[in-house]
Amino acid sequence: QSALTQPASVSGSPGQSITISCTGTSSDVGGYKYVSWYQQHPGKAPKLMIYEVSNRPSGVSNRFSGSKSGNTASLTISGLQAEDEADYSCSSYTSSSTWVFGGGTKVTV
Amino acid sequence: QVTLRESGPALVKPTQTLTLTCTFSGFSLTTSGMCVSWIRQPPGKALEWLARIDWDDDEYYSTSLKTRLTISKDTSKNQVVLTMTNMDPVDTATYYCARTTTVTNGFDIWGQGTMVTVSS
């Protein structure tokens, strides 16, 4: 199973909005609603930010939103803040009953 | 409060078998919908899903690593164990365990991770 494709880096100024893409195939991202997004600060464990394409867990800021179109999922961070600077990874369930992650995107504020 | 903690050797030699234990609290793997996965991350690289075990004993494995992995659970101890055979230096990584529930179908709670180095 090939990793999902994410841009290596995305940057934005405080207050701006940025969008991170996550491209897969019809066997993963395009075929299922089980796409999730994770935030990871250096030396820390990942944190679930979005599940099932667009749902936010309790406690996650509403500045984070998710969507999907075809084989590409997206994470949008609005009102960018310094604390949002981190690595972001997407994940999807696959037709092989496995899970696959993206390569990760470094967000710079 | 849900917590998970990984434990195991920090250093293993090539060809050896790695055994990692995930000890969790705040939920039970006998409860419908509860699952635990193992995920690893080589230094500076992407996350890689390895295996998952469910409350109903279903097991899932990475296609590329399936022949080397075994996942099991001890519900009386609230533990999930991952074994990986024939370790190689490319398996050097931080290994995480994480909970999934069929409510979110995402990895909603993670352990802090344990770094494993494979070297002679």
PDB file of C-alpha atoms in Angstrom:
ATOM      1  CA  GLN A   1       0.000   0.000   0.000  1.00  0.00           C
ATOM      2  CA  SER A   2       1.577   3.288  -1.092  1.00  0.00           C
ATOM      3  CA  ALA A   3       1.627   6.229   1.278  1.00  0.00           C
ATOM      4  CA  LEU A   4      -0.849   9.013   0.689  1.00  0.00           C
ATOM      5  CA  THR A   5       0.619  12.097  -1.014  1.00  0.00           C
ATOM      6  CA  GLN A   6       0.944  15.324   0.952  1.00  0.00           C
ATOM      7  CA  PRO A   7       2.953  18.473   0.204  1.00  0.00           C
ATOM      8  CA  ALA A   8       6.218  18.521   2.113  1.00  0.00           C
ATOM      9  CA  SER A   9       5.612  21.973   3.498  1.00  0.00           C
ATOM     10  CA  VAL A  10       3.025  24.735   3.713  1.00  0.00           C
ATOM     11  CA  SER A  11       3.513  28.163   5.241  1.00  0.00           C
ATOM     12  CA  GLY A  12       1.315  31.072   6.197  1.00  0.00           C
ATOM     13  CA  SER A  13       1.240  34.239   8.235  1.00  0.00           C
ATOM     14  CA  PRO A  14      -0.598  34.592  11.540  1.00  0.00           C
ATOM     15  CA  GLY A  15      -4.308  35.035  10.934  1.00  0.00           C
ATOM     16  CA  GLN A  16      -4.231  33.566   7.445  1.00  0.00           C
ATOM     17  CA  SER A  17      -5.789  30.310   6.301  1.00  0.00           C
ATOM     18  CA  ILE A  18      -3.889  27.399   4.828  1.00  0.00           C
ATOM     19  CA  THR A  19      -4.989  24.116   3.274  1.00  0.00           C
ATOM     20  CA  ILE A  20      -3.082  20.837   3.241  1.00  0.00           C
ATOM     21  CA  SER A  21      -3.990  18.230   0.653  1.00  0.00           C
ATOM     22  CA  CYS A  22      -3.860  14.459   0.984  1.00  0.00           C
ATOM     23  CA  THR A  23      -4.160  12.506  -2.245  1.00  0.00           C
ATOM     24  CA  GLY A  24      -4.812   8.803  -2.474  1.00  0.00           C
ATOM     25  CA  THR A  25      -6.804   6.496  -4.708  1.00  0.00           C
ATOM     26  CA  SER A  26     -10.283   5.067  -4.980  1.00  0.00           C
ATOM     27  CA  SER A  27      -9.006   2.177  -2.828  1.00  0.00           C
ATOM     28  CA  ASP A  28      -8.406   4.410   0.139  1.00  0.00           C
ATOM     29  CA  VAL A  29      -9.263   8.119   0.424  1.00  0.00           C
ATOM     30  CA  GLY A  30     -11.791   8.061  -2.410  1.00  0.00           C
ATOM     31  CA  GLY A  31     -13.516   4.912  -1.292  1.00  0.00           C
ATOM     32  CA  TYR A  32     -14.131   5.474   2.406  1.00  0.00           C
ATOM     33  CA  LYS A  33     -15.150   8.167   4.883  1.00  0.00           C
ATOM     34  CA  TYR A  34     -12.440   6.990   7.317  1.00  0.00           C
ATOM     35  CA  VAL A  35      -9.952   9.785   6.679  1.00  0.00           C
ATOM     36  CA  SER A  36      -8.328  11.395   9.686  1.00  0.00           C
ATOM     37  CA  TRP A  37      -5.742  14.104  10.357  1.00  0.00           C
ATOM     38  CA  TYR A  38      -3.029  14.304  13.018  1.00  0.00           C
ATOM     39  CA  GLN A  39      -0.949  17.146  14.427  1.00  0.00           C
ATOM     40  CA  GLN A  40       2.520  16.342  15.730  1.00  0.00           C
ATOM     41  CA  HIS A  41       4.846  18.746  17.490  1.00  0.00           C
ATOM     42  CA  PRO A  42       8.573  17.885  17.576  1.00  0.00           C
ATOM     43  CA  GLY A  43       9.338  15.038  19.946  1.00  0.00           C
ATOM     44  CA  LYS A  44       5.672  14.504  20.758  1.00  0.00           C
ATOM     45  CA  ALA A  45       3.080  11.878  19.886  1.00  0.00           C
ATOM     46  CA  PRO A  46       0.540  12.672  17.174  1.00  0.00           C
ATOM     47  CA  LYS A  47      -2.810  14.167  18.175  1.00  0.00           C
ATOM     48  CA  LEU A  48      -6.084  13.441  16.411  1.00  0.00           C
ATOM     49  CA  MET A  49      -7.465  16.667  14.894  1.00  0.00           C
ATOM     50  CA  ILE A  50     -10.100  15.430  12.409  1.00  0.00           C
ATOM     51  CA  TYR A  51     -11.828  12.059  12.008  1.00  0.00           C
ATOM     52  CA  GLU A  52     -14.168  10.670   9.387  1.00  0.00           C
ATOM     53  CA  VAL A  53     -13.185  13.393   6.907  1.00  0.00           C
ATOM     54  CA  SER A  54     -14.688  16.386   8.687  1.00  0.00           C
ATOM     55  CA  ASN A  55     -15.446  15.667  12.337  1.00  0.00           C
ATOM     56  CA  ARG A  56     -13.558  17.355  15.170  1.00  0.00           C
ATOM     57  CA  PRO A  57     -12.923  15.544  18.463  1.00  0.00           C
ATOM     58  CA  SER A  58     -13.949  17.327  21.605  1.00  0.00           C
ATOM     59  CA  GLY A  59     -11.392  19.958  22.548  1.00  0.00           C
ATOM     60  CA  VAL A  60     -10.024  20.580  19.067  1.00  0.00           C
ATOM     61  CA  SER A  61     -10.340  24.173  17.920  1.00  0.00           C
ATOM     62  CA  ASN A  62     -12.985  24.939  15.283  1.00  0.00           C
ATOM     63  CA  ARG A  63     -10.221  26.652  13.320  1.00  0.00           C
ATOM     64  CA  PHE A  64      -9.444  23.164  12.027  1.00  0.00           C
ATOM     65  CA  SER A  65     -11.731  21.731   9.374  1.00  0.00           C
ATOM     66  CA  GLY A  66     -11.629  18.813   6.966  1.00  0.00           C
ATOM     67  CA  SER A  67     -13.183  17.935   3.644  1.00  0.00           C
ATOM     68  CA  LYS A  68     -12.871  15.484   0.783  1.00  0.00           C
ATOM     69  CA  SER A  69     -13.408  15.548  -2.955  1.00  0.00           C
ATOM     70  CA  GLY A  70     -12.828  12.406  -4.944  1.00  0.00           C
ATOM     71  CA  ASN A  71      -9.479  10.886  -4.017  1.00  0.00           C
ATOM     72  CA  THR A  72      -8.202  14.002  -2.246  1.00  0.00           C
ATOM     73  CA  ALA A  73      -8.857  15.014   1.333  1.00  0.00           C
ATOM     74  CA  SER A  74      -7.981  18.421   2.724  1.00  0.00           C
ATOM     75  CA  LEU A  75      -7.268  19.976   6.097  1.00  0.00           C
ATOM     76  CA  THR A  76      -7.819  23.700   6.453  1.00  0.00           C
ATOM     77  CA  ILE A  77      -6.445  25.737   9.324  1.00  0.00           C
ATOM     78  CA  SER A  78      -8.033  29.170   9.582  1.00  0.00           C
ATOM     79  CA  GLY A  79      -6.835  32.068  11.714  1.00  0.00           C
ATOM     80  CA  LEU A  80      -3.331  30.585  11.744  1.00  0.00           C
ATOM     81  CA  GLN A  81      -1.572  30.836  15.109  1.00  0.00           C
ATOM     82  CA  ALA A  82       2.021  30.286  16.169  1.00  0.00           C
ATOM     83  CA  GLU A  83       0.988  27.171  18.115  1.00  0.00           C
ATOM     84  CA  ASP A  84      -0.257  25.590  14.877  1.00  0.00           C
ATOM     85  CA  GLU A  85       3.335  25.223  13.660  1.00  0.00           C
ATOM     86  CA  ALA A  86       3.785  21.446  13.550  1.00  0.00           C
ATOM     87  CA  ASP A  87       3.761  18.431  11.258  1.00  0.00           C
ATOM     88  CA  TYR A  88       0.390  17.263   9.966  1.00  0.00           C
ATOM     89  CA  SER A  89      -0.350  13.788   8.648  1.00  0.00           C
ATOM     90  CA  CYS A  90      -3.427  12.283   7.064  1.00  0.00           C
ATOM     91  CA  SER A  91      -4.548   8.675   7.328  1.00  0.00           C
ATOM     92  CA  SER A  92      -7.102   6.544   5.534  1.00  0.00           C
ATOM     93  CA  TYR A  93      -8.634   3.112   5.763  1.00  0.00           C
ATOM     94  CA  THR A  94      -7.966   1.000   2.674  1.00  0.00           C
ATOM     95  CA  SER A  95      -9.689  -1.711   0.677  1.00  0.00           C
ATOM     96  CA  SER A  96      -7.116  -4.181   2.022  1.00  0.00           C
ATOM     97  CA  SER A  97      -8.482  -3.677   5.561  1.00  0.00           C
ATOM     98  CA  THR A  98      -5.338  -1.782   6.480  1.00  0.00           C
ATOM     99  CA  TRP A  99      -4.584   1.856   7.242  1.00  0.00           C
ATOM    100  CA  VAL A 100      -2.192   4.117   5.384  1.00  0.00           C
ATOM    101  CA  PHE A 101      -0.627   7.440   6.357  1.00  0.00           C
ATOM    102  CA  GLY A 102       0.499  10.358   4.286  1.00  0.00           C
ATOM    103  CA  GLY A 103       4.098  11.489   4.118  1.00  0.00           C
ATOM    104  CA  GLY A 104       3.433  14.420   6.423  1.00  0.00           C
ATOM    105  CA  THR A 105       3.370  18.187   5.887  1.00  0.00           C
ATOM    106  CA  LYS A 106       5.411  20.679   7.864  1.00  0.00           C
ATOM    107  CA  VAL A 107       3.398  23.806   8.596  1.00  0.00           C
ATOM    108  CA  THR A 108       5.385  26.967   9.224  1.00  0.00           C
ATOM    109  CA  VAL A 109       3.752  30.057  10.702  1.00  0.00           C
TER     110      VAL A 109
ATOM    111  CA  GLN B   1      -8.888   9.309  31.546  1.00  0.00           C
ATOM    112  CA  VAL B   2      -7.581   7.134  28.751  1.00  0.00           C
ATOM    113  CA  THR B   3      -3.830   6.526  28.670  1.00  0.00           C
ATOM    114  CA  LEU B   4      -1.526   4.179  26.804  1.00  0.00           C
ATOM    115  CA  ARG B   5       2.136   3.478  27.485  1.00  0.00           C
ATOM    116  CA  GLU B   6       4.599   1.531  25.365  1.00  0.00           C
ATOM    117  CA  SER B   7       7.435  -0.506  26.828  1.00  0.00           C
ATOM    118  CA  GLY B   8      10.178  -2.673  25.410  1.00  0.00           C
ATOM    119  CA  PRO B   9      13.889  -2.781  24.635  1.00  0.00           C
ATOM    120  CA  ALA B  10      15.598   0.359  23.394  1.00  0.00           C
ATOM    121  CA  LEU B  11      18.194  -1.628  21.476  1.00  0.00           C
ATOM    122  CA  VAL B  12      17.901  -4.875  19.539  1.00  0.00           C
ATOM    123  CA  LYS B  13      20.396  -6.648  17.299  1.00  0.00           C
ATOM    124  CA  PRO B  14      19.747  -7.445  13.632  1.00  0.00           C
ATOM    125  CA  THR B  15      17.834 -10.716  13.124  1.00  0.00           C
ATOM    126  CA  GLN B  16      16.470 -10.623  16.684  1.00  0.00           C
ATOM    127  CA  THR B  17      12.777 -10.546  17.550  1.00  0.00           C
ATOM    128  CA  LEU B  18      11.316  -7.369  19.038  1.00  0.00           C
ATOM    129  CA  THR B  19       8.577  -7.610  21.639  1.00  0.00           C
ATOM    130  CA  LEU B  20       6.711  -4.440  22.590  1.00  0.00           C
ATOM    131  CA  THR B  21       3.991  -4.083  25.194  1.00  0.00           C
ATOM    132  CA  CYS B  22       1.249  -1.472  25.270  1.00  0.00           C
ATOM    133  CA  THR B  23      -0.303  -1.060  28.716  1.00  0.00           C
ATOM    134  CA  PHE B  24      -3.479   0.972  28.751  1.00  0.00           C
ATOM    135  CA  SER B  25      -6.032   2.298  31.200  1.00  0.00           C
ATOM    136  CA  GLY B  26      -9.365   4.084  31.049  1.00  0.00           C
ATOM    137  CA  PHE B  27     -10.996   1.621  28.670  1.00  0.00           C
ATOM    138  CA  SER B  28     -11.340  -2.114  28.181  1.00  0.00           C
ATOM    139  CA  LEU B  29     -10.569  -4.197  25.125  1.00  0.00           C
ATOM    140  CA  THR B  30     -13.578  -6.315  25.989  1.00  0.00           C
ATOM    141  CA  THR B  31     -15.883  -3.367  25.241  1.00  0.00           C
ATOM    142  CA  SER B  32     -17.516  -3.436  21.824  1.00  0.00           C
ATOM    143  CA  GLY B  33     -15.881  -1.013  19.409  1.00  0.00           C
ATOM    144  CA  MET B  34     -12.516  -0.735  21.135  1.00  0.00           C
ATOM    145  CA  CYS B  35      -9.323  -1.414  19.187  1.00  0.00           C
ATOM    146  CA  VAL B  36      -5.578  -0.874  19.635  1.00  0.00           C
ATOM    147  CA  SER B  37      -3.088  -0.300  16.829  1.00  0.00           C
ATOM    148  CA  TRP B  38       0.684  -0.159  16.583  1.00  0.00           C
ATOM    149  CA  ILE B  39       2.217   2.588  14.457  1.00  0.00           C
ATOM    150  CA  ARG B  40       5.885   3.452  13.947  1.00  0.00           C
ATOM    151  CA  GLN B  41       7.864   6.453  12.793  1.00  0.00           C
ATOM    152  CA  PRO B  42      11.516   6.266  11.700  1.00  0.00           C
ATOM    153  CA  PRO B  43      13.535   9.342  12.654  1.00  0.00           C
ATOM    154  CA  GLY B  44      12.520  12.264  10.446  1.00  0.00           C
ATOM    155  CA  LYS B  45      10.142  10.130   8.417  1.00  0.00           C
ATOM    156  CA  ALA B  46       6.436   9.442   8.051  1.00  0.00           C
ATOM    157  CA  LEU B  47       4.121   7.447  10.266  1.00  0.00           C
ATOM    158  CA  GLU B  48       3.563   3.824   9.257  1.00  0.00           C
ATOM    159  CA  TRP B  49       0.634   1.725  10.485  1.00  0.00           C
ATOM    160  CA  LEU B  50       1.666  -1.796  11.517  1.00  0.00           C
ATOM    161  CA  ALA B  51      -1.154  -3.781  13.078  1.00  0.00           C
ATOM    162  CA  ARG B  52      -4.462  -3.606  14.935  1.00  0.00           C
ATOM    163  CA  ILE B  53      -6.395  -5.862  17.299  1.00  0.00           C
ATOM    164  CA  ASP B  54     -10.071  -5.444  18.074  1.00  0.00           C
ATOM    165  CA  TRP B  55     -12.340  -6.150  21.036  1.00  0.00           C
ATOM    166  CA  ASP B  56     -13.710  -9.174  19.158  1.00  0.00           C
ATOM    167  CA  ASP B  57     -10.213 -10.626  18.539  1.00  0.00           C
ATOM    168  CA  ASP B  58     -10.063  -9.588  14.881  1.00  0.00           C
ATOM    169  CA  GLU B  59      -6.488  -8.864  13.818  1.00  0.00           C
ATOM    170  CA  TYR B  60      -5.225  -6.712  10.938  1.00  0.00           C
ATOM    171  CA  TYR B  61      -1.664  -6.428   9.631  1.00  0.00           C
ATOM    172  CA  SER B  62       0.325  -4.216   7.291  1.00  0.00           C
ATOM    173  CA  THR B  63       0.468  -5.994   3.954  1.00  0.00           C
ATOM    174  CA  SER B  64       4.209  -5.425   3.592  1.00  0.00           C
ATOM    175  CA  LEU B  65       5.091  -6.557   7.138  1.00  0.00           C
ATOM    176  CA  LYS B  66       2.460  -9.217   7.705  1.00  0.00           C
ATOM    177  CA  THR B  67       4.879 -12.144   7.710  1.00  0.00           C
ATOM    178  CA  ARG B  68       6.948 -10.577  10.506  1.00  0.00           C
ATOM    179  CA  LEU B  69       4.238  -9.281  12.838  1.00  0.00           C
ATOM    180  CA  THR B  70       2.046 -10.803  15.513  1.00  0.00           C
ATOM    181  CA  ILE B  71      -0.365  -8.814  17.670  1.00  0.00           C
ATOM    182  CA  SER B  72      -2.084 -10.185  20.735  1.00  0.00           C
ATOM    183  CA  LYS B  73      -3.977  -8.984  23.785  1.00  0.00           C
ATOM    184  CA  ASP B  74      -4.252  -9.829  27.460  1.00  0.00           C
ATOM    185  CA  THR B  75      -7.513  -8.279  28.598  1.00  0.00           C
ATOM    186  CA  SER B  76      -6.899  -9.199  32.244  1.00  0.00           C
ATOM    187  CA  LYS B  77      -3.747  -7.077  32.240  1.00  0.00           C
ATOM    188  CA  ASN B  78      -5.042  -4.383  29.851  1.00  0.00           C
ATOM    189  CA  GLN B  79      -2.120  -5.025  27.547  1.00  0.00           C
ATOM    190  CA  VAL B  80      -1.521  -5.437  23.825  1.00  0.00           C
ATOM    191  CA  VAL B  81       1.707  -7.069  22.662  1.00  0.00           C
ATOM    192  CA  LEU B  82       3.390  -6.695  19.268  1.00  0.00           C
ATOM    193  CA  THR B  83       6.175  -8.990  18.140  1.00  0.00           C
ATOM    194  CA  MET B  84       8.265  -8.282  15.063  1.00  0.00           C
ATOM    195  CA  THR B  85      10.702 -10.905  13.862  1.00  0.00           C
ATOM    196  CA  ASN B  86      13.978 -10.623  11.959  1.00  0.00           C
ATOM    197  CA  MET B  87      14.686  -7.026  12.935  1.00  0.00           C
ATOM    198  CA  ASP B  88      16.810  -4.917  10.590  1.00  0.00           C
ATOM    199  CA  PRO B  89      18.413  -1.475  10.962  1.00  0.00           C
ATOM    200  CA  VAL B  90      15.648  -0.029   8.738  1.00  0.00           C
ATOM    201  CA  ASP B  91      13.208  -0.938  11.527  1.00  0.00           C
ATOM    202  CA  THR B  92      14.811   1.692  13.761  1.00  0.00           C
ATOM    203  CA  ALA B  93      11.920   3.929  14.759  1.00  0.00           C
ATOM    204  CA  THR B  94       9.699   5.258  17.495  1.00  0.00           C
ATOM    205  CA  TYR B  95       6.919   2.748  18.031  1.00  0.00           C
ATOM    206  CA  TYR B  96       3.532   4.005  19.188  1.00  0.00           C
ATOM    207  CA  CYS B  97       0.397   2.251  20.314  1.00  0.00           C
ATOM    208  CA  ALA B  98      -2.882   4.073  19.826  1.00  0.00           C
ATOM    209  CA  ARG B  99      -6.526   3.459  20.557  1.00  0.00           C
ATOM    210  CA  THR B 100      -9.187   3.414  17.894  1.00  0.00           C
ATOM    211  CA  THR B 101     -12.891   3.239  18.494  1.00  0.00           C
ATOM    212  CA  THR B 102     -15.523   2.433  15.921  1.00  0.00           C
ATOM    213  CA  VAL B 103     -17.081   5.792  16.833  1.00  0.00           C
ATOM    214  CA  THR B 104     -14.241   7.843  15.368  1.00  0.00           C
ATOM    215  CA  ASN B 105     -12.373   5.250  13.312  1.00  0.00           C
ATOM    216  CA  GLY B 106      -9.320   7.393  13.953  1.00  0.00           C
ATOM    217  CA  PHE B 107      -6.367   6.915  16.281  1.00  0.00           C
ATOM    218  CA  ASP B 108      -7.822   9.053  19.054  1.00  0.00           C
ATOM    219  CA  ILE B 109      -5.421   8.476  21.958  1.00  0.00           C
ATOM    220  CA  TRP B 110      -1.705   7.759  21.561  1.00  0.00           C
ATOM    221  CA  GLY B 111       1.015   6.579  23.872  1.00  0.00           C
ATOM    222  CA  GLN B 112       4.171   8.668  24.192  1.00  0.00           C
ATOM    223  CA  GLY B 113       6.097   6.223  22.018  1.00  0.00           C
ATOM    224  CA  THR B 114       9.193   4.130  22.593  1.00  0.00           C
ATOM    225  CA  MET B 115      12.358   4.488  20.513  1.00  0.00           C
ATOM    226  CA  VAL B 116      13.825   1.230  19.231  1.00  0.00           C
ATOM    227  CA  THR B 117      17.259   1.142  17.625  1.00  0.00           C
ATOM    228  CA  VAL B 118      18.381  -1.864  15.616  1.00  0.00           C
ATOM    229  CA  SER B 119      22.151  -2.155  15.626  1.00  0.00           C
ATOM    230  CA  SER B 120      24.829  -4.739  16.203  1.00  0.00           C
TER     231      SER B 120
END
